[in-house]
C-alpha cells in the first residue's frame, strides 16, 4: 500500500498532522494499533490551548466547534501560597480577548478525529509496527498484520514512549522530577470568570483551570514524590478540604467533581528529531513538565513548521523525505523547544529548592514582572504561543 506520508500515532498531534496534510490533498495513512475508537487513556486532562494553536486549527478548518467545547482563558493569576502579591496577566494588554481555550482532551480528540474520518485522502491502518526499512528512496513499514506500507515520509506522532524513536535508537534525555501530579475536577459556588489560577506552593504549583460553564474547574496539584502515599490515602472529605483551603476565597464552596488521578512527572527530550525520511513531532520528540500547560501547544508548533515545509517543498517538486529538507524543520523548531524546557526547569527548581531565600526570590519575581509592563507583555506573548 502506497501513500505520500505515513503518520504513526493516535493522540492529538497524530490527528492534527493527518488532518492538515489530508485536507491539502496529500495521500496520508495514519497507523496505530487501536482498531476501534477507544477512550483515550489520558482523557482526564483539561488542556490549555494557546492562541497560536487555535489559529493553526482555524487556518486549516479544524476544531470548528472550539467555542462550544472550550472555555476562553480570560485572565491568568499567579501567586505564592500565603504571600502577598498577585501577578495578573490580562490578554487585553496585548490586544487579545483571551489567552486561548481550556479544552477537555477527549472533546478535542473527537473533533480532530471526525475531520480525519471525513477526509478522503486519509487512510487508517490499525496494526503494530514491526520494522522500518528503506527501498528505492522510500520508507517501508512492515506491520504485524502482514501489510507493507510505503511512503516518502514517516511522521512519528506516537507520544512520549514513541516506538519509532526507539527503533531509530535516538539518544533521549530523560528527567524524573521527583514530583507527582494530582488531577481532579471540582464544582464551586462562585463563577471562575475564566481565570486560570496558579499558586506556587513549597513543593510545586497548585492550579485551578476554568472549565466551560463557569462553575467547575480542573485542579492540577503538584507535590513531591514523597507525598504519593499521603495523596493516595486522602479520602473525599479531606481532599475537598485541602483543595478548599487553597482556593475557596476565589471559588467559594468546593465539591469534588471527579475521582482524583495521579501521574508521576517526568520529561523526555530526543536530541535528534529526524532521520532520512522520518520526522518526530509532539511528545515523541519532547514530553515536557506540565507546569506551564504548554506540551501540546509546543507539538502543534512542530506540526505547523513541518506541514508548511512539506507543502512548500512538494509544490516545487522536491523529495519531502530528503534529510537536508528535514534538517530545516529540526533547525526551525529546536530553539523554541529547548528554551521552553530550560525556562520550565528554572522555575520548577526555584520553587523546589529548599533554600530559605527562595520564597523571597519568588516574591521578587512576581513583583518585578507585575511592575515591568514590557516584561509582562513578553510573558503574555510567549504564553500565547508567539515567538518573542
Ligand atoms: C498533567 C498534564 C497536564 C497537561 N496540560 C497541558 C496543557 O494544559 N496544555 C498543553 O498544551 N499540554 C498539556 N499537557 C501535555 C499534553 O498532554 C501532551 O503534550 C500531548 O498530549 C501530546 O500529544 P501527542 O499526540 O504528541 O502524544 P500522546 O497524547 O501521548 O499521544 C500519542 C499516542 O500514540 C499512541 N501510540 C502508542 N503506541 C503506538 C504505536 N505503536 N503505534 C501508534 N500509536 C501508538 C499512544 O497510545 C498515544 O495515544 C499536559 C500533560 C500532562 C501530563
PDB file of C-alpha atoms in Angstrom, residues 102 194 234 280:
ATOM      1  CA  UNK A 102      -9.278  25.299  28.156  1.00  0.00           C
ATOM      2  CA  UNK A 194     -12.459  32.416  33.012  1.00  0.00           C
ATOM      3  CA  UNK A 234      -6.786  11.173  51.060  1.00  0.00           C
ATOM      4  CA  UNK A 280       9.326  13.253  15.062  1.00  0.00           C
TER       5      UNK A 280
END
